[in-house]
Amino acid sequence: MSDVDSSSGSSGSFPKYLEHLSGDGKAIGVLTSGGDAQGMNAAVRAVVRMGIYVGAKVYFIYEGYQGMVDGGSNIVEANWESVSSILQVGGTIIGSARCQAFRSREGRLKAACNLVRLGITNLCVIGGDGSLTGANLFRKEWNGLLEELAKNGEIDKDAVEKHSYLNVVGMVGSIDNDFCGTDMTIGTDSALHRIIEVVDAIMTTAQSHQRTFVLEVMGRHCGYLALVSALACGADWVFLPESPPEEGWEENMCLKLSENRAQKKRLNIIIVAEGAIDTQNKPISSEKIKELVVKQLGFDTRVTILGHVQRGGTPSAFDRILASRMGVEAVVALMEATPQTPACVVSLRGNHAVRLPLMECVQMTQDVQKAMDERRFKDAVKLRGRSFEGNLKTYKRLAVKLPNDKIPKSNCNVAVINVGAPAAGMNAAVRSAVRVGIADGHRMYAVYDGFDGFAKGQVKEISWGDVGGWTGQGGSILGTKRTLPGKHLERIAEQMRSHSINALLIIGGFEAYLGLLELAAAREKHEEFCVPMVMVPATVSNNVPGSDFSIGADTALNTITDTCDRIKQSASGTKRRVFIIETMGGYCGYLANMGALAAGADAAYIFEEPFDIRDLQSNVEHLTEKMKTTIQRGLVLRNESCSVNYTTDFIYQLYSEEGKGVFDCRKNVLGHMQQGGAPSPFDRNFGTKISARAMEWITDKLKGSQGTGKKFVSDDSICVLGIIKRDLLFQPVAALKKETDFEHRIPKEQWWLKLRPLMKILAKYKASYDVSDAGKLEPLGHHQATSHGEPAAI
């Protein structure tokens, strides 16, 4: 497998690779502090392995700051195998504790002494804003602390010179996602998995008895978990600390619940953040809400408090990949740091890893609390960042329907269609499009069974209530087919005409993209196609040009990761066993590569990176070496179409023959289970938001064209909507043509290939990792989108 990444990150200069960084003689201390979060172990593993890879020594600091103050056996050098098999474990294996001692100068003096004696001058802190603030104070005092230690004779003068400054890099591990400047903190996605599992389970019992459920989720000062889970399950009402309900909310809520019951909805779900307050800053408890519903409406109501379940369990694929990326980025930042470098936080913006000034982020996080205390709730929502604000806006639009006479009619008909293979999250996207469309005054039509059904006239008007409860359903309720429109253009045009369709929203995979191209080409012949058309990518393969992510890929990735975890467990029991696992994705290696990163695999074979018999041989040798260590198992992922001749069977037989006497082999083809299952919180949320945005675009295009008989013929009226790096972009399909490899149905350039060396490094291979994108500390307010995009929050 060739490890050269030719794409240069910085403008015009040569790419800067990891080889330029040397950790010789440097020592890194890694600690987890504050409340635990799933994914912390993945971050610890990445820091340890990346640190060792660049030649530094890495030390575990057990029990957070308490261990740093106590020293002794709490600070232990880590090796490669110390972090084996922890990727799939929730919580933190190095422990975390609240520490009073570190708050005092004496405590910090002891901590500095313990670190200096081991030569540790680089700290990687994984925790919340409190932990990071503590680290920054420690960094500022460092020199003074050392001088005091030298004066007291606890260390010699040379040590003060030699270790004169402390570098600090933070990673935010917090399930609340309450840290400003980062779109997602480590643990948030996993906490959402726990909440959604519970909501899905509660919905079935609530439906049986026509009950109302009040669910209390974590978030003392931040309503992110409550908001996103409400968005992801279509809750009837949500209570957040940042955005208290308006005066008279009691009547409004009861009115809405009784309206829903009148429309034959058998259950109500109300989600409450534990820190929910009213406009007077008085707490709103789940019990209070229950009493209100029972008293006013007489509904059978139950309260469920989720509590620490949300912190537990295995980390999701998203959190493992996020934490691994952040951990590697943190080591790079520490290796590049100088005495002048301020403490930074590595974080995610859109789909882009960035470094941000630590104290500015902490300051902004504290400003939110201040705004809430001073009842400036609009400011609080704004300060929480674009992701939060966008979620809140979308939730409000989708939860409450205005009475029909209050919605100004657009006299436009908009059709929604699913095309390609089913992907989890498609239904959430359809629900969101239908409701936003109705709120914008359009009549919404559902097309059943793809272009095939379109040609046969399977087109029906769809109402607000028809899509209730769709977010949690897997597959495609509208039905979806791989048929392209080319064969049926006449009949599809006829259906567009007879239903007077003014715009089309296509939700689907590569077929949807090809279909859009065919419809664009047919505009000259059929004027019915001269309407705004937009595609939202939805496919497990994540192979649609024009977007870094597609709906359904996250759910598939979690399925692969869960299965790999189970297989690894089986392999650990039998010892000396290697599993070859085949994943889906057509020619696109996204699932195999990211699955390997999330499951901690030893290798991943993909079409995008050609490999030959020598590569297979070196992988076998690598595994043979590995069997001599304490980690006696192997995991190899193979994309289904990565090679015509090196099939899964061939690789299995080769490994079996070459590994004789050292390890034995098993193979596993995951197959269609990757397309099924309930959508993950990420796919529900992503599908809901991106589809709502696509519908707003359609509304903007249609505004002012009604009655004028305007024909849409320009390229920018037929687009793909996607996330690229950190922007949400509408790109004309015509422009995407040159970026597409049509033979293999993949984009010519794929962002995730840059993460490939990362997977190899963490599996103990030498690899060239391009770090030219890193390096710069970004200002916090740096959220301007590129000239033609808008900021994308994941």
PDB file of N, CA, C and O in Angstrom, residues 53-102:
ATOM      1  N   TYR A  53       5.140   7.034  17.978  1.00  0.00           N
ATOM      2  CA  TYR A  53       5.482   7.020  16.551  1.00  0.00           C
ATOM      3  C   TYR A  53       6.470   8.135  16.192  1.00  0.00           C
ATOM      4  O   TYR A  53       7.387   7.933  15.418  1.00  0.00           O
ATOM      5  N   VAL A  54       6.277   9.340  16.787  1.00  0.00           N
ATOM      6  CA  VAL A  54       7.196  10.440  16.451  1.00  0.00           C
ATOM      7  C   VAL A  54       8.452  10.422  17.332  1.00  0.00           C
ATOM      8  O   VAL A  54       9.301  11.292  17.226  1.00  0.00           O
ATOM      9  N   GLY A  55       8.529   9.436  18.227  1.00  0.00           N
ATOM     10  CA  GLY A  55       9.770   9.268  18.987  1.00  0.00           C
ATOM     11  C   GLY A  55       9.763   9.873  20.378  1.00  0.00           C
ATOM     12  O   GLY A  55      10.799   9.968  21.028  1.00  0.00           O
ATOM     13  N   ALA A  56       8.593  10.307  20.857  1.00  0.00           N
ATOM     14  CA  ALA A  56       8.530  10.888  22.203  1.00  0.00           C
ATOM     15  C   ALA A  56       8.230   9.790  23.227  1.00  0.00           C
ATOM     16  O   ALA A  56       7.823   8.688  22.865  1.00  0.00           O
ATOM     17  N   LYS A  57       8.449  10.127  24.499  1.00  0.00           N
ATOM     18  CA  LYS A  57       7.986   9.232  25.561  1.00  0.00           C
ATOM     19  C   LYS A  57       6.590   9.709  25.943  1.00  0.00           C
ATOM     20  O   LYS A  57       6.347  10.913  25.998  1.00  0.00           O
ATOM     21  N   VAL A  58       5.684   8.769  26.226  1.00  0.00           N
ATOM     22  CA  VAL A  58       4.339   9.174  26.644  1.00  0.00           C
ATOM     23  C   VAL A  58       4.043   8.563  28.012  1.00  0.00           C
ATOM     24  O   VAL A  58       4.305   7.381  28.245  1.00  0.00           O
ATOM     25  N   TYR A  59       3.511   9.409  28.906  1.00  0.00           N
ATOM     26  CA  TYR A  59       3.174   8.943  30.253  1.00  0.00           C
ATOM     27  C   TYR A  59       1.675   9.033  30.496  1.00  0.00           C
ATOM     28  O   TYR A  59       1.043  10.038  30.153  1.00  0.00           O
ATOM     29  N   PHE A  60       1.119   7.979  31.090  1.00  0.00           N
ATOM     30  CA  PHE A  60      -0.246   8.049  31.603  1.00  0.00           C
ATOM     31  C   PHE A  60      -0.200   8.838  32.906  1.00  0.00           C
ATOM     32  O   PHE A  60       0.663   8.582  33.757  1.00  0.00           O
ATOM     33  N   ILE A  61      -1.119   9.770  33.076  1.00  0.00           N
ATOM     34  CA  ILE A  61      -1.288  10.386  34.401  1.00  0.00           C
ATOM     35  C   ILE A  61      -2.650   9.897  34.898  1.00  0.00           C
ATOM     36  O   ILE A  61      -3.688  10.287  34.367  1.00  0.00           O
ATOM     37  N   TYR A  62      -2.612   8.973  35.869  1.00  0.00           N
ATOM     38  CA  TYR A  62      -3.852   8.363  36.345  1.00  0.00           C
ATOM     39  C   TYR A  62      -4.650   9.319  37.234  1.00  0.00           C
ATOM     40  O   TYR A  62      -4.094  10.182  37.890  1.00  0.00           O
ATOM     41  N   GLU A  63      -5.973   9.148  37.239  1.00  0.00           N
ATOM     42  CA  GLU A  63      -6.904   9.907  38.096  1.00  0.00           C
ATOM     43  C   GLU A  63      -6.812  11.419  37.910  1.00  0.00           C
ATOM     44  O   GLU A  63      -6.888  12.185  38.875  1.00  0.00           O
ATOM     45  N   GLY A  64      -6.613  11.861  36.687  1.00  0.00           N
ATOM     46  CA  GLY A  64      -6.647  13.291  36.390  1.00  0.00           C
ATOM     47  C   GLY A  64      -5.615  14.097  37.155  1.00  0.00           C
ATOM     48  O   GLY A  64      -4.503  13.638  37.399  1.00  0.00           O
ATOM     49  N   TYR A  65      -6.000  15.308  37.568  1.00  0.00           N
ATOM     50  CA  TYR A  65      -5.055  16.197  38.263  1.00  0.00           C
ATOM     51  C   TYR A  65      -4.646  15.639  39.617  1.00  0.00           C
ATOM     52  O   TYR A  65      -3.564  15.924  40.117  1.00  0.00           O
ATOM     53  N   GLN A  66      -5.534  14.828  40.209  1.00  0.00           N
ATOM     54  CA  GLN A  66      -5.222  14.242  41.520  1.00  0.00           C
ATOM     55  C   GLN A  66      -3.954  13.393  41.406  1.00  0.00           C
ATOM     56  O   GLN A  66      -3.057  13.470  42.244  1.00  0.00           O
ATOM     57  N   GLY A  67      -3.860  12.625  40.325  1.00  0.00           N
ATOM     58  CA  GLY A  67      -2.694  11.775  40.098  1.00  0.00           C
ATOM     59  C   GLY A  67      -1.442  12.586  39.839  1.00  0.00           C
ATOM     60  O   GLY A  67      -0.334  12.207  40.215  1.00  0.00           O
ATOM     61  N   MET A  68      -1.640  13.760  39.213  1.00  0.00           N
ATOM     62  CA  MET A  68      -0.498  14.630  38.924  1.00  0.00           C
ATOM     63  C   MET A  68       0.053  15.193  40.235  1.00  0.00           C
ATOM     64  O   MET A  68       1.274  15.316  40.411  1.00  0.00           O
ATOM     65  N   VAL A  69      -0.847  15.522  41.153  1.00  0.00           N
ATOM     66  CA  VAL A  69      -0.432  16.076  42.448  1.00  0.00           C
ATOM     67  C   VAL A  69       0.196  14.982  43.315  1.00  0.00           C
ATOM     68  O   VAL A  69       1.229  15.182  43.950  1.00  0.00           O
ATOM     69  N   ASP A  70      -0.418  13.783  43.304  1.00  0.00           N
ATOM     70  CA  ASP A  70       0.082  12.699  44.151  1.00  0.00           C
ATOM     71  C   ASP A  70       1.362  12.070  43.601  1.00  0.00           C
ATOM     72  O   ASP A  70       2.178  11.545  44.368  1.00  0.00           O
ATOM     73  N   GLY A  71       1.520  12.077  42.283  1.00  0.00           N
ATOM     74  CA  GLY A  71       2.743  11.537  41.674  1.00  0.00           C
ATOM     75  C   GLY A  71       2.931  10.060  41.944  1.00  0.00           C
ATOM     76  O   GLY A  71       1.962   9.301  42.066  1.00  0.00           O
ATOM     77  N   GLY A  72       4.184   9.645  42.042  1.00  0.00           N
ATOM     78  CA  GLY A  72       4.483   8.234  42.326  1.00  0.00           C
ATOM     79  C   GLY A  72       3.950   7.313  41.242  1.00  0.00           C
ATOM     80  O   GLY A  72       4.149   7.539  40.058  1.00  0.00           O
ATOM     81  N   SER A  73       3.200   6.284  41.686  1.00  0.00           N
ATOM     82  CA  SER A  73       2.710   5.278  40.740  1.00  0.00           C
ATOM     83  C   SER A  73       1.544   5.796  39.895  1.00  0.00           C
ATOM     84  O   SER A  73       0.986   5.063  39.080  1.00  0.00           O
ATOM     85  N   ASN A  74       1.168   7.060  40.109  1.00  0.00           N
ATOM     86  CA  ASN A  74       0.090   7.638  39.294  1.00  0.00           C
ATOM     87  C   ASN A  74       0.595   8.130  37.935  1.00  0.00           C
ATOM     88  O   ASN A  74      -0.207   8.455  37.067  1.00  0.00           O
ATOM     89  N   ILE A  75       1.933   8.250  37.805  1.00  0.00           N
ATOM     90  CA  ILE A  75       2.472   8.710  36.519  1.00  0.00           C
ATOM     91  C   ILE A  75       3.375   7.606  35.975  1.00  0.00           C
ATOM     92  O   ILE A  75       4.424   7.325  36.539  1.00  0.00           O
ATOM     93  N   VAL A  76       2.910   6.949  34.916  1.00  0.00           N
ATOM     94  CA  VAL A  76       3.573   5.737  34.443  1.00  0.00           C
ATOM     95  C   VAL A  76       3.804   5.826  32.939  1.00  0.00           C
ATOM     96  O   VAL A  76       2.912   6.256  32.203  1.00  0.00           O
ATOM     97  N   GLU A  77       5.000   5.407  32.504  1.00  0.00           N
ATOM     98  CA  GLU A  77       5.246   5.446  31.060  1.00  0.00           C
ATOM     99  C   GLU A  77       4.369   4.406  30.360  1.00  0.00           C
ATOM    100  O   GLU A  77       4.206   3.283  30.838  1.00  0.00           O
ATOM    101  N   ALA A  78       3.796   4.800  29.220  1.00  0.00           N
ATOM    102  CA  ALA A  78       2.911   3.907  28.466  1.00  0.00           C
ATOM    103  C   ALA A  78       3.675   3.346  27.273  1.00  0.00           C
ATOM    104  O   ALA A  78       4.558   4.012  26.740  1.00  0.00           O
ATOM    105  N   ASN A  79       3.330   2.125  26.856  1.00  0.00           N
ATOM    106  CA  ASN A  79       3.896   1.617  25.613  1.00  0.00           C
ATOM    107  C   ASN A  79       2.776   1.295  24.628  1.00  0.00           C
ATOM    108  O   ASN A  79       1.604   1.513  24.929  1.00  0.00           O
ATOM    109  N   TRP A  80       3.163   0.776  23.466  1.00  0.00           N
ATOM    110  CA  TRP A  80       2.188   0.542  22.387  1.00  0.00           C
ATOM    111  C   TRP A  80       1.043  -0.349  22.847  1.00  0.00           C
ATOM    112  O   TRP A  80      -0.125  -0.089  22.577  1.00  0.00           O
ATOM    113  N   GLU A  81       1.402  -1.384  23.602  1.00  0.00           N
ATOM    114  CA  GLU A  81       0.385  -2.376  23.977  1.00  0.00           C
ATOM    115  C   GLU A  81      -0.488  -1.912  25.147  1.00  0.00           C
ATOM    116  O   GLU A  81      -1.557  -2.466  25.374  1.00  0.00           O
ATOM    117  N   SER A  82      -0.027  -0.875  25.879  1.00  0.00           N
ATOM    118  CA  SER A  82      -0.844  -0.395  27.010  1.00  0.00           C
ATOM    119  C   SER A  82      -2.215   0.078  26.547  1.00  0.00           C
ATOM    120  O   SER A  82      -3.155   0.126  27.333  1.00  0.00           O
ATOM    121  N   VAL A  83      -2.320   0.489  25.262  1.00  0.00           N
ATOM    122  CA  VAL A  83      -3.596   1.053  24.807  1.00  0.00           C
ATOM    123  C   VAL A  83      -4.315   0.119  23.831  1.00  0.00           C
ATOM    124  O   VAL A  83      -5.208   0.523  23.102  1.00  0.00           O
ATOM    125  N   SER A  84      -3.897  -1.163  23.850  1.00  0.00           N
ATOM    126  CA  SER A  84      -4.564  -2.128  22.983  1.00  0.00           C
ATOM    127  C   SER A  84      -5.937  -2.471  23.557  1.00  0.00           C
ATOM    128  O   SER A  84      -6.112  -2.506  24.772  1.00  0.00           O
ATOM    129  N   SER A  85      -6.904  -2.723  22.684  1.00  0.00           N
ATOM    130  CA  SER A  85      -8.264  -3.150  23.091  1.00  0.00           C
ATOM    131  C   SER A  85      -9.012  -2.142  23.951  1.00  0.00           C
ATOM    132  O   SER A  85      -9.881  -2.532  24.710  1.00  0.00           O
ATOM    133  N   ILE A  86      -8.665  -0.854  23.863  1.00  0.00           N
ATOM    134  CA  ILE A  86      -9.432   0.109  24.679  1.00  0.00           C
ATOM    135  C   ILE A  86     -10.325   0.982  23.798  1.00  0.00           C
ATOM    136  O   ILE A  86     -11.165   1.731  24.291  1.00  0.00           O
ATOM    137  N   LEU A  87     -10.154   0.848  22.461  1.00  0.00           N
ATOM    138  CA  LEU A  87     -10.897   1.706  21.527  1.00  0.00           C
ATOM    139  C   LEU A  87     -12.406   1.563  21.732  1.00  0.00           C
ATOM    140  O   LEU A  87     -13.152   2.530  21.656  1.00  0.00           O
ATOM    141  N   GLN A  88     -12.841   0.315  22.016  1.00  0.00           N
ATOM    142  CA  GLN A  88     -14.287   0.070  22.105  1.00  0.00           C
ATOM    143  C   GLN A  88     -14.833   0.192  23.526  1.00  0.00           C
ATOM    144  O   GLN A  88     -15.988  -0.087  23.765  1.00  0.00           O
ATOM    145  N   VAL A  89     -13.969   0.636  24.460  1.00  0.00           N
ATOM    146  CA  VAL A  89     -14.411   0.720  25.857  1.00  0.00           C
ATOM    147  C   VAL A  89     -14.860   2.144  26.179  1.00  0.00           C
ATOM    148  O   VAL A  89     -14.174   3.100  25.846  1.00  0.00           O
ATOM    149  N   GLY A  90     -16.027   2.263  26.828  1.00  0.00           N
ATOM    150  CA  GLY A  90     -16.501   3.592  27.230  1.00  0.00           C
ATOM    151  C   GLY A  90     -15.688   4.111  28.407  1.00  0.00           C
ATOM    152  O   GLY A  90     -14.802   3.434  28.922  1.00  0.00           O
ATOM    153  N   GLY A  91     -15.995   5.332  28.843  1.00  0.00           N
ATOM    154  CA  GLY A  91     -15.309   5.896  30.011  1.00  0.00           C
ATOM    155  C   GLY A  91     -13.841   6.159  29.729  1.00  0.00           C
ATOM    156  O   GLY A  91     -13.450   6.410  28.591  1.00  0.00           O
ATOM    157  N   THR A  92     -12.994   6.086  30.767  1.00  0.00           N
ATOM    158  CA  THR A  92     -11.556   6.302  30.591  1.00  0.00           C
ATOM    159  C   THR A  92     -10.771   5.302  31.430  1.00  0.00           C
ATOM    160  O   THR A  92     -11.017   5.183  32.633  1.00  0.00           O
ATOM    161  N   ILE A  93      -9.822   4.586  30.797  1.00  0.00           N
ATOM    162  CA  ILE A  93      -9.074   3.554  31.531  1.00  0.00           C
ATOM    163  C   ILE A  93      -8.045   4.172  32.472  1.00  0.00           C
ATOM    164  O   ILE A  93      -7.539   3.503  33.353  1.00  0.00           O
ATOM    165  N   ILE A  94      -7.708   5.474  32.265  1.00  0.00           N
ATOM    166  CA  ILE A  94      -6.712   6.052  33.170  1.00  0.00           C
ATOM    167  C   ILE A  94      -7.388   6.819  34.308  1.00  0.00           C
ATOM    168  O   ILE A  94      -6.720   7.479  35.098  1.00  0.00           O
ATOM    169  N   GLY A  95      -8.708   6.719  34.363  1.00  0.00           N
ATOM    170  CA  GLY A  95      -9.415   7.284  35.506  1.00  0.00           C
ATOM    171  C   GLY A  95      -9.508   8.792  35.459  1.00  0.00           C
ATOM    172  O   GLY A  95      -8.731   9.482  34.810  1.00  0.00           O
ATOM    173  N   SER A  96     -10.506   9.304  36.157  1.00  0.00           N
ATOM    174  CA  SER A  96     -10.712  10.746  36.213  1.00  0.00           C
ATOM    175  C   SER A  96     -11.229  11.047  37.607  1.00  0.00           C
ATOM    176  O   SER A  96     -11.943  10.237  38.186  1.00  0.00           O
ATOM    177  N   ALA A  97     -10.813  12.177  38.162  1.00  0.00           N
ATOM    178  CA  ALA A  97     -11.295  12.521  39.503  1.00  0.00           C
ATOM    179  C   ALA A  97     -11.431  14.027  39.600  1.00  0.00           C
ATOM    180  O   ALA A  97     -10.742  14.774  38.912  1.00  0.00           O
ATOM    181  N   ARG A  98     -12.339  14.478  40.432  1.00  0.00           N
ATOM    182  CA  ARG A  98     -12.408  15.915  40.724  1.00  0.00           C
ATOM    183  C   ARG A  98     -11.256  16.174  41.701  1.00  0.00           C
ATOM    184  O   ARG A  98     -11.029  15.381  42.600  1.00  0.00           O
ATOM    185  N   CYS A  99     -10.535  17.272  41.522  1.00  0.00           N
ATOM    186  CA  CYS A  99      -9.354  17.459  42.360  1.00  0.00           C
ATOM    187  C   CYS A  99      -9.345  18.838  43.003  1.00  0.00           C
ATOM    188  O   CYS A  99      -9.238  19.853  42.321  1.00  0.00           O
ATOM    189  N   GLN A 100      -9.457  18.861  44.336  1.00  0.00           N
ATOM    190  CA  GLN A 100      -9.413  20.138  45.060  1.00  0.00           C
ATOM    191  C   GLN A 100      -7.975  20.646  45.156  1.00  0.00           C
ATOM    192  O   GLN A 100      -7.703  21.829  45.003  1.00  0.00           O
ATOM    193  N   ALA A 101      -7.031  19.693  45.387  1.00  0.00           N
ATOM    194  CA  ALA A 101      -5.638  20.066  45.658  1.00  0.00           C
ATOM    195  C   ALA A 101      -5.040  20.915  44.536  1.00  0.00           C
ATOM    196  O   ALA A 101      -4.295  21.869  44.790  1.00  0.00           O
ATOM    197  N   PHE A 102      -5.406  20.593  43.285  1.00  0.00           N
ATOM    198  CA  PHE A 102      -4.795  21.287  42.143  1.00  0.00           C
ATOM    199  C   PHE A 102      -5.244  22.753  42.083  1.00  0.00           C
ATOM    200  O   PHE A 102      -4.635  23.570  41.419  1.00  0.00           O
TER     201      PHE A 102
END
